[in-house]
Amino acid sequence: LPKLFSLFDRSPEVDEAVHKSLADHFRTTDTAASEEENELINEVLEYEEQDWKRIRGTVQEPVEYFQVLAKGKGMLGSIGKSKTNKIKTKSPVAPTSELPLGKVVRTIASNASDSPVGKAARTVTGTKSSVGADGEVEGAWGKAITNVDVSADRCLAYFWHHMAYESNAEFEKSNGRLMKMQVDVPGSHSTFMVTYMCFQEPTGDLVLVCEALPDSTKVDYGANLKVVRAETTGVYRFKPTNDDTQCEVTLIQHGDAGGFVPERVVVAKIPQALSGVGVMRELFQRDDAIDCAKRGELAGIIKSNNEIYTDTEDAVVDRVRDQLGEIPDSSFEKIESPDHLVHMEGFHKGGKNGIPRASTVLDEDICTCAAWTYQLMGRHFVKAFYADGGTERAVTTHNDHSFTGQLVMDFNIPTFSPREFVTRSVWRWESETVLLVVTESCLAEQYPVRPGIVRASVLTLEKFERLDPVGEVPQTRIAWMQQPDMGGLIPSQAVRGAAVGQMMYVSKMRKRFDKSPAIDAASSLRLVTMIEGHDGDYSARELEILEDGKKMLEVFEQQKSKELKMASHSTQAKMSFKDGQSHAYGWSTAIVRASPAQVLAYVWDVNKRASVYEDDLEKTLDEDGEHNKLLYIKKKKGETRVEARVRARMEKQKGLKELGQKHEWFEVLLTKVVANKLRPAGDSKAKLCNMSAKEARVIGGALASCIAANLTAPAAVDEWILRYPAMGELEREYVWFRPMMDTVAQRHLESVGWGLKMRLYTGAGLSTMDLLTDLYMIYTAATISFDFDVSPQRRRDEPDFYGYIPDAASSRTLIFGCMIINGALLLLARSVSMALLAMVGGQWVLVYLASDMGLYFMYKLLRRDLWHWIALEGAASVVESVLERLIVKVLVDFTGVIQFRGAGEMGASYFTFNMIMSLAASFVATRVYYASLEEDEEGVMDEPGTRG
């Protein structure tokens, strides 16, 4: 039944008819409002004229947030900011169906040229809070403004129909202007009676007022549940603009949440509650149609060529043309292009950052191409600009052929300031077939230099040349060159590395005007006509070549051949070998729904665009008449061993084969995964529905870095899947995907040089080095104490402190060994104690260290012995004393340096106490560790289903 419904569904046509009928009704109905209706209207509309203060928002964000902090008397009391920052209401807020709650709607900013109101495709949102008589905030008000690409009556008709029909609510109508609906609150048992009423003001604006009041019916929740009721009130204003083809939609809504709700929580939910205007904006958006209309208007101006240029404008064109256009072709070095139909080059001999150049052929008239690139404030450019990190964009138009533009880009790189470009752009005909569009950095009073933003510069030359049309498709060659200077201290290699991304602008233009199917169809039609009427003579050599070709078919009749399994069931194929030869012969057959002349024309047209592949390095064609041609093709390097293994595996495994047939990019992804090349992982937010081979390369290559950053293969795969949304969708669709990736990651972890073996060897090496350094440190500590004690001079000067080491050589050796053993055991006791406490919880280690060190400093303070004996004054004395006491304490804790038992350092009594505490701490830590294990075991035994 669902399939039948979707097959015969005519909802769009039905809705269109209903919307048209409602729009006519709203435009012609003029019924006076009742006294009750007027009271509701006046109460709501008085809030439209408040001052809205922005509380959050940036230029690139389409939704900006405001808060009203004005004084005045409204229907809920005076308006202001509560000292308690709590929203206290008599009844709570409830989500109602007139405003769909969901993600924040993102629309696109535009300039005044797109709309008379200057806010086309832009949504402005605000909030305000009202304060009751007791001084606490009562509810919150939000405001949203956007422009919708449809008439005001059609916009209102959509909203009215959506509420009445799509919400599937029961409603009543009065005079066609009043609607009452019973709405159930999602996730609760509450019901609300929502009233909608629309009317037309004398100015022509259509206004829709809505009010939701809680139903007085008592609801049995089946439990002792305390529920707070909510209410909401709002007004939509639909203002016609731009010859009634657009309208400005304003929404002001009040939400009364009830209870004590933090103000920041209500403010954070305002964008969701006001998302209805954004939904309408996206539903009726006509970005392509509006851009196309303005592009056609500008193309007509360019075609007329009636512009008068000032000396300044001519100078701008001449400077850029002479600086960039006069560079000889031999100075450029070829760059590998991601788009095989776009030729890319780089000139790194002039300028700080070099000059990239890209060229291709566009399937469009020269005037339309120039208008597309000159249309800086077109909606498609604005979308791309903000998607790429743009923050500010403005244009000052001087005339039809010149403007000054300002762009600010934030690359979201730490310590990297935003870059601002202020440029002058001019287009000018150089001849009947050549048109130039140039861009040069300039100074403009309306765009002053600002602190915190680095002023960058750029020179851009776009040369459009009219070519002969292919059939009825016009052709234009574009050559794009640019010399950027990002300002500041940026390595030129980084700027040159981004040159390919900049040149992809030409690729976007090519794809925008691509008419390859029409061009190939015209070429194929020409060849079909030639083939069907061909009566040329064949030379003896040509006849010999034809006979040799026919003999190749005899191989499959004389020799045994092997059937090949093809992806398409309508194609049969087999392979055979000649005796004594190592090369194979392939044969395939299929039924094609076309005439023989059409099939031959498709094969014969080797220069068609469908026959241009990414791995073509060079292609040369030498034709000798209509039926003889010599074709030379130079390809890139063939597939690697990994690519061959992946392709063979996908042909054998049914699941992989089906997945590869459904998603062509999956083989590329799996190849990168199996290759396991360790390099920085890229970012990709692509969904499964819009994945490409490029995205697959990025995602597949990122698994290696995840394996290197995790201890286990499942953890690496989990991080990889969570990082890329498309992989999460693939895991949910195919249950075997994650187990397969876990196995692949485990194999990589065990086999690669930087995997498990490297970690094992590195860990063993570090442990050995740590042991050696510990022994050396202990030996050094014992040597210091030993050398100081056996010094004759020190024994003579301080006989009460030195002399604990006997004079006999054997006794001295024994004492020195005991000192080393004492230091080693002390280090072991301290380390094991901290390790056991860390296994219980990191907070135990912090408590242990803080307590031990705090006790030591308290001892020094009580004995008035904190100040060190080094003679310093002021703050330097305080810092030196604290650091010296801290260092001595740590050294004695882990090495037991006997020399620091002196009264000027730690002191003999605390030195002895510290040794005892170090040994006792190991027993306490062991007891704490085993106690935590017992608690864990008891917790497991107490879980349901673990006993009996």
PDB file of C-alpha atoms in Angstrom, residues 1-139:
ATOM      1  CA  LEU A   1       0.000   0.000   0.000  1.00  0.00           C
ATOM      2  CA  PRO A   2       2.746   2.563   0.725  1.00  0.00           C
ATOM      3  CA  LYS A   3       4.247   1.846  -2.702  1.00  0.00           C
ATOM      4  CA  LEU A   4       0.868   2.313  -4.378  1.00  0.00           C
ATOM      5  CA  PHE A   5       0.332   5.537  -2.462  1.00  0.00           C
ATOM      6  CA  SER A   6       3.730   6.935  -3.480  1.00  0.00           C
ATOM      7  CA  LEU A   7       3.141   5.846  -7.087  1.00  0.00           C
ATOM      8  CA  PHE A   8      -0.165   7.689  -7.455  1.00  0.00           C
ATOM      9  CA  ASP A   9       0.484  10.434  -4.902  1.00  0.00           C
ATOM     10  CA  ARG A  10      -0.516  13.872  -6.201  1.00  0.00           C
ATOM     11  CA  SER A  11       0.000  15.784  -2.970  1.00  0.00           C
ATOM     12  CA  PRO A  12       2.044  18.609  -4.557  1.00  0.00           C
ATOM     13  CA  GLU A  13      -0.671  19.323  -7.127  1.00  0.00           C
ATOM     14  CA  VAL A  14      -3.420  19.128  -4.504  1.00  0.00           C
ATOM     15  CA  ASP A  15      -1.525  21.373  -2.089  1.00  0.00           C
ATOM     16  CA  GLU A  16      -0.798  23.850  -4.882  1.00  0.00           C
ATOM     17  CA  ALA A  17      -4.502  24.122  -5.683  1.00  0.00           C
ATOM     18  CA  VAL A  18      -5.407  24.554  -2.006  1.00  0.00           C
ATOM     19  CA  HIS A  19      -2.724  27.209  -1.498  1.00  0.00           C
ATOM     20  CA  LYS A  20      -3.926  29.131  -4.542  1.00  0.00           C
ATOM     21  CA  SER A  21      -7.530  29.021  -3.331  1.00  0.00           C
ATOM     22  CA  LEU A  22      -6.540  30.161   0.168  1.00  0.00           C
ATOM     23  CA  ALA A  23      -4.335  32.932  -1.225  1.00  0.00           C
ATOM     24  CA  ASP A  24      -7.228  34.275  -3.293  1.00  0.00           C
ATOM     25  CA  HIS A  25      -9.445  34.079  -0.208  1.00  0.00           C
ATOM     26  CA  PHE A  26      -7.014  36.015   1.998  1.00  0.00           C
ATOM     27  CA  ARG A  27      -6.487  38.616  -0.710  1.00  0.00           C
ATOM     28  CA  THR A  28     -10.188  39.288  -1.249  1.00  0.00           C
ATOM     29  CA  THR A  29     -11.776  38.682   2.178  1.00  0.00           C
ATOM     30  CA  ASP A  30     -12.377  41.850   4.174  1.00  0.00           C
ATOM     31  CA  THR A  31     -14.347  40.951   7.276  1.00  0.00           C
ATOM     32  CA  ALA A  32     -14.294  43.217  10.314  1.00  0.00           C
ATOM     33  CA  ALA A  33     -12.707  41.702  13.410  1.00  0.00           C
ATOM     34  CA  SER A  34     -14.755  41.235  16.553  1.00  0.00           C
ATOM     35  CA  GLU A  35     -14.062  43.062  19.798  1.00  0.00           C
ATOM     36  CA  GLU A  36     -12.383  39.978  21.288  1.00  0.00           C
ATOM     37  CA  GLU A  37     -10.269  39.539  18.181  1.00  0.00           C
ATOM     38  CA  ASN A  38      -9.209  43.196  18.177  1.00  0.00           C
ATOM     39  CA  GLU A  39      -8.151  42.938  21.819  1.00  0.00           C
ATOM     40  CA  LEU A  40      -5.919  39.960  21.021  1.00  0.00           C
ATOM     41  CA  ILE A  41      -4.478  41.731  17.980  1.00  0.00           C
ATOM     42  CA  ASN A  42      -3.664  44.932  19.854  1.00  0.00           C
ATOM     43  CA  GLU A  43      -2.038  43.094  22.760  1.00  0.00           C
ATOM     44  CA  VAL A  44       0.346  41.253  20.470  1.00  0.00           C
ATOM     45  CA  LEU A  45       1.145  43.994  17.961  1.00  0.00           C
ATOM     46  CA  GLU A  46       2.274  46.464  20.598  1.00  0.00           C
ATOM     47  CA  TYR A  47       5.471  44.452  20.961  1.00  0.00           C
ATOM     48  CA  GLU A  48       6.542  44.924  17.333  1.00  0.00           C
ATOM     49  CA  GLU A  49       8.068  48.351  17.937  1.00  0.00           C
ATOM     50  CA  GLN A  50      10.449  47.347  20.745  1.00  0.00           C
ATOM     51  CA  ASP A  51      14.232  47.758  20.432  1.00  0.00           C
ATOM     52  CA  TRP A  52      15.847  44.356  19.950  1.00  0.00           C
ATOM     53  CA  LYS A  53      19.337  43.898  21.324  1.00  0.00           C
ATOM     54  CA  ARG A  54      21.628  41.267  19.811  1.00  0.00           C
ATOM     55  CA  ILE A  55      22.783  38.755  22.396  1.00  0.00           C
ATOM     56  CA  ARG A  56      24.600  36.410  20.029  1.00  0.00           C
ATOM     57  CA  GLY A  57      25.286  36.235  16.318  1.00  0.00           C
ATOM     58  CA  THR A  58      27.866  36.667  13.574  1.00  0.00           C
ATOM     59  CA  VAL A  59      27.624  37.861  10.017  1.00  0.00           C
ATOM     60  CA  GLN A  60      28.095  34.422   8.498  1.00  0.00           C
ATOM     61  CA  GLU A  61      25.361  32.992  10.732  1.00  0.00           C
ATOM     62  CA  PRO A  62      21.994  33.574   9.062  1.00  0.00           C
ATOM     63  CA  VAL A  63      20.147  33.684  12.380  1.00  0.00           C
ATOM     64  CA  GLU A  64      21.089  36.484  14.748  1.00  0.00           C
ATOM     65  CA  TYR A  65      19.743  36.651  18.282  1.00  0.00           C
ATOM     66  CA  PHE A  66      18.550  39.701  20.173  1.00  0.00           C
ATOM     67  CA  GLN A  67      17.069  40.556  23.556  1.00  0.00           C
ATOM     68  CA  VAL A  68      14.820  43.458  24.429  1.00  0.00           C
ATOM     69  CA  LEU A  69      15.928  45.327  27.534  1.00  0.00           C
ATOM     70  CA  ALA A  70      13.644  48.381  27.140  1.00  0.00           C
ATOM     71  CA  LYS A  71      11.322  49.744  29.787  1.00  0.00           C
ATOM     72  CA  GLY A  72       7.618  49.934  29.247  1.00  0.00           C
ATOM     73  CA  LYS A  73       4.277  48.407  30.113  1.00  0.00           C
ATOM     74  CA  GLY A  74       2.992  45.437  28.167  1.00  0.00           C
ATOM     75  CA  MET A  75       0.346  42.792  28.552  1.00  0.00           C
ATOM     76  CA  LEU A  76       2.683  40.822  30.849  1.00  0.00           C
ATOM     77  CA  GLY A  77       4.032  43.792  32.800  1.00  0.00           C
ATOM     78  CA  SER A  78       7.068  46.002  32.378  1.00  0.00           C
ATOM     79  CA  ILE A  79       9.937  44.834  30.224  1.00  0.00           C
ATOM     80  CA  GLY A  80      13.424  44.615  31.659  1.00  0.00           C
ATOM     81  CA  LYS A  81      16.129  42.296  32.916  1.00  0.00           C
ATOM     82  CA  SER A  82      15.627  40.342  36.091  1.00  0.00           C
ATOM     83  CA  LYS A  83      18.266  40.576  38.783  1.00  0.00           C
ATOM     84  CA  THR A  84      17.817  36.896  39.528  1.00  0.00           C
ATOM     85  CA  ASN A  85      18.162  35.870  35.864  1.00  0.00           C
ATOM     86  CA  LYS A  86      15.323  33.407  36.392  1.00  0.00           C
ATOM     87  CA  ILE A  87      12.167  33.228  34.332  1.00  0.00           C
ATOM     88  CA  LYS A  88       9.181  32.868  36.624  1.00  0.00           C
ATOM     89  CA  THR A  89       5.771  32.421  35.061  1.00  0.00           C
ATOM     90  CA  LYS A  90       2.292  31.535  36.057  1.00  0.00           C
ATOM     91  CA  SER A  91       2.204  28.738  33.520  1.00  0.00           C
ATOM     92  CA  PRO A  92       4.924  26.891  31.570  1.00  0.00           C
ATOM     93  CA  VAL A  93       5.893  26.984  27.910  1.00  0.00           C
ATOM     94  CA  ALA A  94       4.585  24.201  25.702  1.00  0.00           C
ATOM     95  CA  PRO A  95       5.756  23.498  22.152  1.00  0.00           C
ATOM     96  CA  THR A  96       2.868  24.089  19.790  1.00  0.00           C
ATOM     97  CA  SER A  97       2.436  22.872  16.262  1.00  0.00           C
ATOM     98  CA  GLU A  98       2.489  26.308  14.647  1.00  0.00           C
ATOM     99  CA  LEU A  99       6.259  26.465  15.110  1.00  0.00           C
ATOM    100  CA  PRO A 100       8.084  23.222  14.263  1.00  0.00           C
ATOM    101  CA  LEU A 101      10.848  22.569  16.764  1.00  0.00           C
ATOM    102  CA  GLY A 102      14.101  21.306  15.261  1.00  0.00           C
ATOM    103  CA  LYS A 103      17.564  22.364  14.339  1.00  0.00           C
ATOM    104  CA  VAL A 104      18.404  26.036  13.888  1.00  0.00           C
ATOM    105  CA  VAL A 105      17.490  27.054  10.355  1.00  0.00           C
ATOM    106  CA  ARG A 106      20.416  28.296   8.309  1.00  0.00           C
ATOM    107  CA  THR A 107      19.657  30.734   5.522  1.00  0.00           C
ATOM    108  CA  ILE A 108      22.035  32.779   3.433  1.00  0.00           C
ATOM    109  CA  ALA A 109      22.854  36.460   3.748  1.00  0.00           C
ATOM    110  CA  SER A 110      22.498  38.730   0.740  1.00  0.00           C
ATOM    111  CA  ASN A 111      22.760  42.409  -0.106  1.00  0.00           C
ATOM    112  CA  ALA A 112      20.265  45.055  -0.977  1.00  0.00           C
ATOM    113  CA  SER A 113      20.490  44.307  -4.682  1.00  0.00           C
ATOM    114  CA  ASP A 114      18.694  40.995  -4.109  1.00  0.00           C
ATOM    115  CA  SER A 115      15.707  42.550  -2.411  1.00  0.00           C
ATOM    116  CA  PRO A 116      14.205  45.988  -1.868  1.00  0.00           C
ATOM    117  CA  VAL A 117      14.248  45.364   1.861  1.00  0.00           C
ATOM    118  CA  GLY A 118      17.920  44.443   1.829  1.00  0.00           C
ATOM    119  CA  LYS A 119      17.457  41.184   3.715  1.00  0.00           C
ATOM    120  CA  ALA A 120      16.712  38.641   1.057  1.00  0.00           C
ATOM    121  CA  ALA A 121      17.444  35.143   2.279  1.00  0.00           C
ATOM    122  CA  ARG A 122      18.415  36.483   5.693  1.00  0.00           C
ATOM    123  CA  THR A 123      16.777  35.637   8.997  1.00  0.00           C
ATOM    124  CA  VAL A 124      17.105  37.904  12.037  1.00  0.00           C
ATOM    125  CA  THR A 125      16.055  36.522  15.387  1.00  0.00           C
ATOM    126  CA  GLY A 126      15.707  38.211  18.742  1.00  0.00           C
ATOM    127  CA  THR A 127      14.452  37.619  22.269  1.00  0.00           C
ATOM    128  CA  LYS A 128      13.203  39.720  25.118  1.00  0.00           C
ATOM    129  CA  SER A 129      12.102  38.966  28.643  1.00  0.00           C
ATOM    130  CA  SER A 130       9.179  40.549  30.456  1.00  0.00           C
ATOM    131  CA  VAL A 131       9.215  41.327  34.162  1.00  0.00           C
ATOM    132  CA  GLY A 132       6.220  41.040  36.438  1.00  0.00           C
ATOM    133  CA  ALA A 133       5.247  43.175  39.364  1.00  0.00           C
ATOM    134  CA  ASP A 134       7.474  41.199  41.748  1.00  0.00           C
ATOM    135  CA  GLY A 135      10.542  42.028  39.666  1.00  0.00           C
ATOM    136  CA  GLU A 136      11.085  38.560  38.214  1.00  0.00           C
ATOM    137  CA  VAL A 137      11.100  37.729  34.526  1.00  0.00           C
ATOM    138  CA  GLU A 138       7.849  36.389  33.091  1.00  0.00           C
ATOM    139  CA  GLY A 139       8.452  34.466  29.874  1.00  0.00           C
TER     140      GLY A 139
END
